[in-house]
Amino acid sequence: MDILLWKTAKQFITQCYQELGKPEDILKERLQEVKEEISETGSYTHTYEELAHGARMAWRNSNRCIGRLFWQTLHVFDERRVQTESQVAAALKQHVEFATNEGKIRPAITVFRPELPNKETIKIWNHQLIRYAGYQTESGIVGDPASMDFTAECEKRGWRGRQSDYDVLPWVIQIGNRKPELFPVNLQIVKEVQITHPDLTWFKDLSLQWYAVPIISDMKLEIGGIHYQAAPFNGWYMGTEIGARNLADDFRYNKLPLVAEWMGLDTSKPSSLWKDRALVELNAAVLYSFKEAGVSIVDHHTAAQQLKIFEQNEAIEGRECTGDWTWLIPPVSPAATHIFHKEYNPSIQTPNYFHQNKPY
Ligand code: ARG
Protein backbone atom coordinates (compact mmCIF):
# COMPACT_ATOMS: atom_id res chain seq x y z
CA MET A 1 0.00 0.00 0.00
CA ASP A 2 1.38 3.37 -1.08
CA ILE A 3 0.95 5.22 2.21
CA LEU A 4 2.10 8.57 0.89
CA LEU A 5 -0.41 8.44 -1.97
CA TRP A 6 -3.18 7.43 0.40
CA LYS A 7 -2.40 10.31 2.77
CA THR A 8 -2.32 12.82 -0.07
CA ALA A 9 -5.51 11.43 -1.59
CA LYS A 10 -7.33 11.50 1.73
CA GLN A 11 -6.41 15.11 2.34
CA PHE A 12 -7.60 16.16 -1.12
CA ILE A 13 -10.85 14.17 -1.10
CA THR A 14 -11.70 15.53 2.35
CA GLN A 15 -11.11 19.15 1.39
CA CYS A 16 -12.82 18.71 -1.97
CA TYR A 17 -15.95 17.14 -0.47
CA GLN A 18 -16.09 19.79 2.27
CA GLU A 19 -15.91 22.58 -0.31
CA LEU A 20 -18.57 20.91 -2.43
CA GLY A 21 -20.79 20.61 0.62
CA LYS A 22 -21.05 16.79 0.50
CA PRO A 23 -22.41 14.99 3.54
CA GLU A 24 -20.06 13.20 5.92
CA ASP A 25 -21.24 9.66 5.08
CA ILE A 26 -20.61 10.17 1.35
CA LEU A 27 -17.08 11.33 2.19
CA LYS A 28 -16.48 8.30 4.44
CA GLU A 29 -17.69 5.92 1.74
CA ARG A 30 -15.55 7.55 -0.92
CA LEU A 31 -12.43 7.48 1.28
CA GLN A 32 -12.91 3.77 1.87
CA GLU A 33 -13.27 3.17 -1.87
CA VAL A 34 -10.13 5.21 -2.67
CA LYS A 35 -8.15 3.36 -0.03
CA GLU A 36 -9.14 -0.01 -1.50
CA GLU A 37 -8.34 1.07 -5.05
CA ILE A 38 -4.89 2.28 -3.97
CA SER A 39 -4.06 -0.93 -2.14
CA GLU A 40 -5.27 -3.06 -5.08
CA THR A 41 -3.88 -1.09 -8.02
CA GLY A 42 -1.30 1.35 -6.62
CA SER A 43 -3.36 4.32 -7.80
CA TYR A 44 -6.93 5.64 -7.81
CA THR A 45 -9.34 7.22 -10.25
CA HIS A 46 -10.89 10.64 -9.67
CA THR A 47 -14.60 10.99 -10.30
CA TYR A 48 -15.42 13.72 -12.81
CA GLU A 49 -16.47 15.97 -9.92
CA GLU A 50 -13.15 15.47 -8.12
CA LEU A 51 -11.21 16.08 -11.32
CA ALA A 52 -13.15 19.23 -12.15
CA HIS A 53 -13.02 20.71 -8.68
CA GLY A 54 -9.36 19.66 -8.30
CA ALA A 55 -8.40 21.44 -11.53
CA ARG A 56 -10.25 24.56 -10.31
CA MET A 57 -8.53 24.40 -6.91
CA ALA A 58 -5.23 24.12 -8.76
CA TRP A 59 -6.00 27.39 -10.55
CA ARG A 60 -7.04 28.97 -7.25
CA ASN A 61 -3.67 27.92 -5.80
CA SER A 62 -1.62 29.30 -8.71
CA ASN A 63 0.48 31.86 -6.88
CA ARG A 64 1.72 33.52 -10.05
CA CYS A 65 -1.72 34.06 -11.59
CA ILE A 66 -3.39 37.47 -11.31
CA GLY A 67 -6.59 36.14 -12.93
CA ARG A 68 -7.67 33.70 -10.22
CA LEU A 69 -10.97 35.45 -9.47
CA PHE A 70 -12.51 33.30 -12.20
CA TRP A 71 -11.25 29.93 -10.92
CA GLN A 72 -14.75 28.51 -10.56
CA THR A 73 -15.57 29.09 -14.23
CA LEU A 74 -12.89 26.72 -15.55
CA HIS A 75 -14.42 24.29 -18.05
CA VAL A 76 -12.97 20.81 -17.60
CA PHE A 77 -12.75 18.37 -20.52
CA ASP A 78 -12.24 14.83 -19.27
CA GLU A 79 -10.18 13.06 -21.94
CA ARG A 80 -8.71 10.37 -19.70
CA ARG A 81 -9.92 7.62 -22.03
CA VAL A 82 -7.84 8.85 -24.97
CA GLN A 83 -5.36 6.21 -26.20
CA THR A 84 -3.65 7.36 -29.38
CA GLU A 85 -1.67 10.34 -30.60
CA SER A 86 -4.35 11.30 -33.11
CA GLN A 87 -7.03 11.13 -30.44
CA VAL A 88 -4.93 13.55 -28.38
CA ALA A 89 -4.67 15.89 -31.37
CA ALA A 90 -8.44 15.72 -31.91
CA ALA A 91 -9.04 16.63 -28.25
CA LEU A 92 -6.59 19.55 -28.52
CA LYS A 93 -8.43 20.82 -31.59
CA GLN A 94 -11.68 20.69 -29.67
CA HIS A 95 -10.04 22.58 -26.79
CA VAL A 96 -8.78 25.37 -29.06
CA GLU A 97 -12.21 25.77 -30.66
CA PHE A 98 -14.08 25.76 -27.35
CA ALA A 99 -11.64 28.17 -25.69
CA THR A 100 -11.52 30.57 -28.65
CA ASN A 101 -15.32 30.75 -28.97
CA GLU A 102 -15.03 33.34 -31.76
CA GLY A 103 -13.16 35.66 -29.42
CA LYS A 104 -15.31 35.38 -26.30
CA ILE A 105 -12.61 33.32 -24.65
CA ARG A 106 -13.61 30.59 -22.21
CA PRO A 107 -11.11 29.31 -19.62
CA ALA A 108 -10.74 25.55 -20.12
CA ILE A 109 -8.53 22.57 -19.37
CA THR A 110 -8.29 19.24 -21.17
CA VAL A 111 -7.13 16.44 -18.88
CA PHE A 112 -5.54 13.33 -20.34
CA ARG A 113 -4.81 10.16 -18.40
CA PRO A 114 -2.32 10.61 -15.54
CA GLU A 115 0.92 8.83 -14.76
CA LEU A 116 -0.22 5.29 -13.92
CA PRO A 117 1.56 2.06 -12.97
CA ASN A 118 2.07 -0.06 -16.12
CA LYS A 119 0.64 2.60 -18.43
CA GLU A 120 2.49 4.59 -21.06
CA THR A 121 2.56 8.31 -20.31
CA ILE A 122 1.07 10.90 -22.63
CA LYS A 123 3.30 13.90 -23.25
CA ILE A 124 2.68 17.15 -25.08
CA TRP A 125 6.02 18.68 -26.03
CA ASN A 126 4.69 22.17 -26.87
CA HIS A 127 4.97 24.96 -24.30
CA GLN A 128 1.65 26.41 -25.51
CA LEU A 129 -0.78 24.85 -27.98
CA ILE A 130 -0.51 27.97 -30.12
CA ARG A 131 2.90 29.57 -30.32
CA TYR A 132 5.16 31.06 -32.96
CA ALA A 133 8.29 29.39 -34.27
CA GLY A 134 11.75 30.92 -33.93
CA TYR A 135 14.58 30.38 -36.42
CA GLN A 136 18.26 31.20 -36.43
CA THR A 137 19.03 32.52 -39.94
CA GLU A 138 22.02 34.19 -41.61
CA SER A 139 20.33 37.56 -41.20
CA GLY A 140 19.56 37.00 -37.50
CA ILE A 141 16.67 35.48 -35.60
CA VAL A 142 13.26 35.26 -37.30
CA GLY A 143 10.10 34.74 -35.25
CA ASP A 144 9.98 34.13 -31.51
CA PRO A 145 13.45 33.59 -30.00
CA ALA A 146 11.79 31.75 -27.07
CA SER A 147 10.74 28.97 -29.47
CA MET A 148 14.11 28.30 -31.12
CA ASP A 149 14.94 25.01 -29.37
CA PHE A 150 11.47 23.59 -29.84
CA THR A 151 11.36 24.76 -33.48
CA ALA A 152 14.68 22.99 -34.12
CA GLU A 153 13.18 19.79 -32.64
CA CYS A 154 10.22 20.10 -34.99
CA GLU A 155 12.50 20.64 -37.99
CA LYS A 156 14.59 17.63 -36.96
CA ARG A 157 11.37 15.63 -37.21
CA GLY A 158 10.55 16.82 -40.69
CA TRP A 159 8.48 19.94 -40.02
CA ARG A 160 9.19 22.98 -42.13
CA GLY A 161 7.74 26.43 -41.38
CA ARG A 162 7.38 29.35 -43.78
CA GLN A 163 10.19 31.17 -41.94
CA SER A 164 7.89 34.09 -41.19
CA ASP A 165 7.83 35.91 -37.84
CA TYR A 166 4.51 34.30 -36.98
CA ASP A 167 4.51 30.62 -38.01
CA VAL A 168 2.26 28.56 -35.74
CA LEU A 169 4.20 25.55 -34.48
CA PRO A 170 2.86 21.99 -34.90
CA TRP A 171 1.69 19.87 -32.01
CA VAL A 172 4.24 17.29 -30.89
CA ILE A 173 2.61 14.41 -29.05
CA GLN A 174 4.39 11.44 -27.55
CA ILE A 175 2.98 8.34 -25.91
CA GLY A 176 5.33 6.12 -23.91
CA ASN A 177 8.69 5.64 -25.62
CA ARG A 178 7.21 5.84 -29.08
CA LYS A 179 8.49 8.33 -31.62
CA PRO A 180 6.69 11.65 -31.07
CA GLU A 181 4.08 12.43 -33.71
CA LEU A 182 3.74 15.87 -35.30
CA PHE A 183 0.37 17.43 -36.14
CA PRO A 184 0.31 20.70 -38.09
CA VAL A 185 -2.29 23.02 -36.59
CA ASN A 186 -5.21 23.94 -38.84
CA LEU A 187 -4.92 27.72 -39.10
CA GLN A 188 -8.70 27.96 -39.52
CA ILE A 189 -9.05 27.36 -35.78
CA VAL A 190 -6.27 29.78 -34.74
CA LYS A 191 -7.59 33.26 -34.01
CA GLU A 192 -5.00 36.03 -34.39
CA VAL A 193 -5.12 39.78 -33.90
CA GLN A 194 -3.31 42.37 -36.06
CA ILE A 195 -2.01 45.16 -33.84
CA THR A 196 -3.24 48.66 -34.65
CA HIS A 197 -3.35 51.82 -32.54
CA PRO A 198 -6.34 54.04 -31.68
CA ASP A 199 -4.53 57.26 -32.81
CA LEU A 200 -1.17 56.37 -34.35
CA THR A 201 -2.23 55.39 -37.87
CA TRP A 202 1.23 54.11 -38.89
CA PHE A 203 1.11 51.44 -36.18
CA LYS A 204 -0.55 48.86 -38.47
CA ASP A 205 2.44 49.13 -40.83
CA LEU A 206 4.69 47.61 -38.18
CA SER A 207 2.82 44.36 -39.00
CA LEU A 208 2.72 43.18 -35.41
CA GLN A 209 0.28 40.49 -34.43
CA TRP A 210 -0.42 37.97 -31.69
CA TYR A 211 -2.65 34.96 -31.20
CA ALA A 212 -5.85 35.20 -29.18
CA VAL A 213 -5.58 32.35 -26.68
CA PRO A 214 -2.64 31.43 -24.41
CA ILE A 215 -2.91 27.67 -23.73
CA ILE A 216 -0.13 26.43 -21.47
CA SER A 217 0.52 22.80 -22.36
CA ASP A 218 3.76 21.81 -20.62
CA MET A 219 2.75 21.98 -16.96
CA LYS A 220 1.68 19.09 -14.77
CA LEU A 221 -1.62 19.20 -12.90
CA GLU A 222 -1.33 17.51 -9.53
CA ILE A 223 -4.51 16.58 -7.68
CA GLY A 224 -4.52 14.47 -4.53
CA GLY A 225 -1.27 12.69 -5.38
CA ILE A 226 -2.29 11.97 -8.98
CA HIS A 227 -0.03 13.51 -11.61
CA TYR A 228 -1.63 14.64 -14.87
CA GLN A 229 1.36 15.54 -16.96
CA ALA A 230 -0.73 16.28 -20.03
CA ALA A 231 -3.39 18.81 -19.04
CA PRO A 232 -3.31 21.94 -21.25
CA PHE A 233 -5.23 24.92 -19.84
CA ASN A 234 -6.07 28.44 -20.90
CA GLY A 235 -7.43 31.76 -19.75
CA TRP A 236 -7.45 35.01 -21.71
CA TYR A 237 -4.53 37.40 -22.05
CA MET A 238 -3.67 40.33 -19.83
CA GLY A 239 -2.46 43.00 -22.28
CA THR A 240 0.99 43.40 -20.74
CA GLU A 241 1.90 39.76 -21.40
CA ILE A 242 1.94 40.67 -25.09
CA GLY A 243 2.66 44.42 -25.03
CA ALA A 244 5.28 44.54 -22.27
CA ARG A 245 6.86 41.10 -22.66
CA ASN A 246 6.28 39.01 -25.81
CA LEU A 247 6.60 41.92 -28.24
CA ALA A 248 8.81 44.09 -26.03
CA ASP A 249 11.49 42.05 -24.24
CA ASP A 250 14.83 42.47 -25.96
CA PHE A 251 15.20 38.69 -25.92
CA ARG A 252 11.76 38.21 -27.54
CA TYR A 253 10.35 40.29 -30.43
CA ASN A 254 12.24 43.39 -29.22
CA LYS A 255 9.91 45.95 -30.82
CA LEU A 256 10.49 48.94 -28.50
CA PRO A 257 13.29 50.51 -30.60
CA LEU A 258 11.09 50.24 -33.72
CA VAL A 259 8.02 51.74 -32.01
CA ALA A 260 10.12 54.53 -30.46
CA GLU A 261 11.68 55.37 -33.80
CA TRP A 262 8.25 55.64 -35.47
CA MET A 263 7.08 57.79 -32.57
CA GLY A 264 10.01 60.10 -33.28
CA LEU A 265 11.46 59.72 -29.80
CA ASP A 266 15.04 60.45 -28.84
CA THR A 267 16.52 56.98 -28.45
CA SER A 268 20.05 58.28 -27.90
CA LYS A 269 19.69 58.47 -24.13
CA PRO A 270 17.70 56.40 -21.61
CA SER A 271 16.65 59.54 -19.77
CA SER A 272 14.33 60.56 -22.61
CA LEU A 273 12.20 57.66 -21.32
CA TRP A 274 11.74 56.45 -24.90
CA LYS A 275 11.35 52.86 -23.72
CA ASP A 276 8.63 53.80 -21.26
CA ARG A 277 6.79 55.93 -23.82
CA ALA A 278 7.01 53.22 -26.47
CA LEU A 279 5.82 50.63 -23.93
CA VAL A 280 2.71 52.61 -23.11
CA GLU A 281 1.71 53.02 -26.76
CA LEU A 282 2.48 49.39 -27.60
CA ASN A 283 0.32 48.26 -24.68
CA ALA A 284 -2.46 50.67 -25.61
CA ALA A 285 -2.30 49.24 -29.14
CA VAL A 286 -2.56 45.62 -27.93
CA LEU A 287 -5.61 46.35 -25.74
CA TYR A 288 -7.28 48.40 -28.47
CA SER A 289 -6.68 45.79 -31.18
CA PHE A 290 -8.00 42.86 -29.16
CA LYS A 291 -11.07 44.89 -28.20
CA GLU A 292 -11.69 45.91 -31.82
CA ALA A 293 -11.30 42.28 -32.93
CA GLY A 294 -13.81 41.15 -30.30
CA VAL A 295 -11.22 39.04 -28.48
CA SER A 296 -11.29 38.91 -24.66
CA ILE A 297 -8.35 40.64 -22.98
CA VAL A 298 -7.88 42.43 -19.66
CA ASP A 299 -5.74 45.45 -18.84
CA HIS A 300 -3.45 45.21 -15.81
CA HIS A 301 -5.37 47.75 -13.70
CA THR A 302 -8.62 45.84 -14.07
CA ALA A 303 -6.84 42.52 -13.50
CA ALA A 304 -5.32 43.85 -10.27
CA GLN A 305 -8.78 44.95 -9.10
CA GLN A 306 -10.07 41.46 -9.88
CA LEU A 307 -7.24 39.92 -7.87
CA LYS A 308 -8.21 42.15 -4.97
CA ILE A 309 -11.77 40.82 -5.09
CA PHE A 310 -10.37 37.28 -5.22
CA GLU A 311 -8.29 38.04 -2.12
CA GLN A 312 -11.41 39.27 -0.32
CA ASN A 313 -13.41 36.22 -1.41
CA GLU A 314 -10.72 33.88 -0.14
CA ALA A 315 -10.64 35.70 3.22
CA ILE A 316 -14.43 35.25 3.51
CA GLU A 317 -14.01 31.51 2.83
CA GLY A 318 -11.38 31.37 5.56
CA ARG A 319 -8.61 30.45 3.13
CA GLU A 320 -5.29 32.19 2.87
CA CYS A 321 -4.61 33.72 -0.52
CA THR A 322 -1.01 32.75 -1.28
CA GLY A 323 0.91 34.50 -4.04
CA ASP A 324 4.22 35.10 -5.78
CA TRP A 325 4.68 38.88 -5.64
CA THR A 326 7.40 38.89 -8.29
CA TRP A 327 4.94 37.44 -10.80
CA LEU A 328 1.73 39.09 -9.63
CA ILE A 329 2.92 42.66 -10.09
CA PRO A 330 2.31 43.74 -13.70
CA PRO A 331 5.43 44.58 -15.74
CA VAL A 332 4.23 48.15 -16.40
CA SER A 333 3.20 50.62 -13.71
CA PRO A 334 3.33 47.99 -10.95
CA ALA A 335 3.16 50.59 -8.16
CA ALA A 336 -0.14 51.84 -9.60
CA THR A 337 -1.76 48.58 -8.44
CA HIS A 338 -2.46 47.47 -4.85
CA ILE A 339 -0.38 44.32 -5.41
CA PHE A 340 2.87 46.29 -5.29
CA HIS A 341 2.10 47.61 -1.81
CA LYS A 342 1.38 44.36 -0.02
CA GLU A 343 3.15 41.12 0.81
CA TYR A 344 2.10 37.66 -0.31
CA ASN A 345 2.79 34.35 1.38
CA PRO A 346 4.55 32.26 -1.27
CA SER A 347 3.69 28.81 0.17
CA ILE A 348 2.79 26.22 -2.45
CA GLN A 349 -0.53 24.46 -1.87
CA THR A 350 -1.94 21.51 -3.81
CA PRO A 351 -3.79 20.85 -6.06
CA ASN A 352 -1.62 22.98 -8.31
CA TYR A 353 0.11 23.26 -11.67
CA PHE A 354 3.83 22.51 -11.68
CA HIS A 355 6.66 22.89 -14.13
CA GLN A 356 8.10 19.62 -15.41
CA ASN A 357 11.25 18.71 -17.29
CA LYS A 358 11.19 19.23 -21.03
CA PRO A 359 11.08 15.89 -22.90
CA TYR A 360 13.60 17.21 -25.46
N1 ARG B 1 2.67 34.85 -20.49
C1 ARG B 1 2.33 33.82 -21.43
C2 ARG B 1 2.32 34.40 -22.84
O1 ARG B 1 2.49 35.56 -23.00
C3 ARG B 1 0.98 33.19 -21.13
C4 ARG B 1 0.78 32.69 -19.71
C5 ARG B 1 -0.66 32.47 -19.35
N2 ARG B 1 -1.40 33.69 -19.45
C6 ARG B 1 -2.74 33.81 -19.25
N3 ARG B 1 -3.28 34.99 -19.38
N4 ARG B 1 -3.48 32.77 -18.89
O2 ARG B 1 2.10 33.74 -23.82
Short mmCIF file of C-alpha atoms and ligand atoms in Angstrom, two decimals, residues 128 211 214 216 235-238 241 246, ligand 1:
data_model
loop_
_atom_site.label_atom_id
_atom_site.label_comp_id
_atom_site.label_asym_id
_atom_site.label_seq_id
_atom_site.Cartn_x
_atom_site.Cartn_y
_atom_site.Cartn_z
CA GLN A 128 1.65 26.41 -25.51
CA TYR A 211 -2.65 34.96 -31.20
CA PRO A 214 -2.64 31.43 -24.41
CA ILE A 216 -0.13 26.43 -21.47
CA GLY A 235 -7.43 31.76 -19.75
CA TRP A 236 -7.45 35.01 -21.71
CA TYR A 237 -4.53 37.40 -22.05
CA MET A 238 -3.67 40.33 -19.83
CA GLU A 241 1.90 39.76 -21.40
CA ASN A 246 6.28 39.01 -25.81
N1 ARG B 1 2.67 34.85 -20.49
C1 ARG B 1 2.33 33.82 -21.43
C2 ARG B 1 2.32 34.40 -22.84
O1 ARG B 1 2.49 35.56 -23.00
C3 ARG B 1 0.98 33.19 -21.13
C4 ARG B 1 0.78 32.69 -19.71
C5 ARG B 1 -0.66 32.47 -19.35
N2 ARG B 1 -1.40 33.69 -19.45
C6 ARG B 1 -2.74 33.81 -19.25
N3 ARG B 1 -3.28 34.99 -19.38
N4 ARG B 1 -3.48 32.77 -18.89
O2 ARG B 1 2.10 33.74 -23.82
#
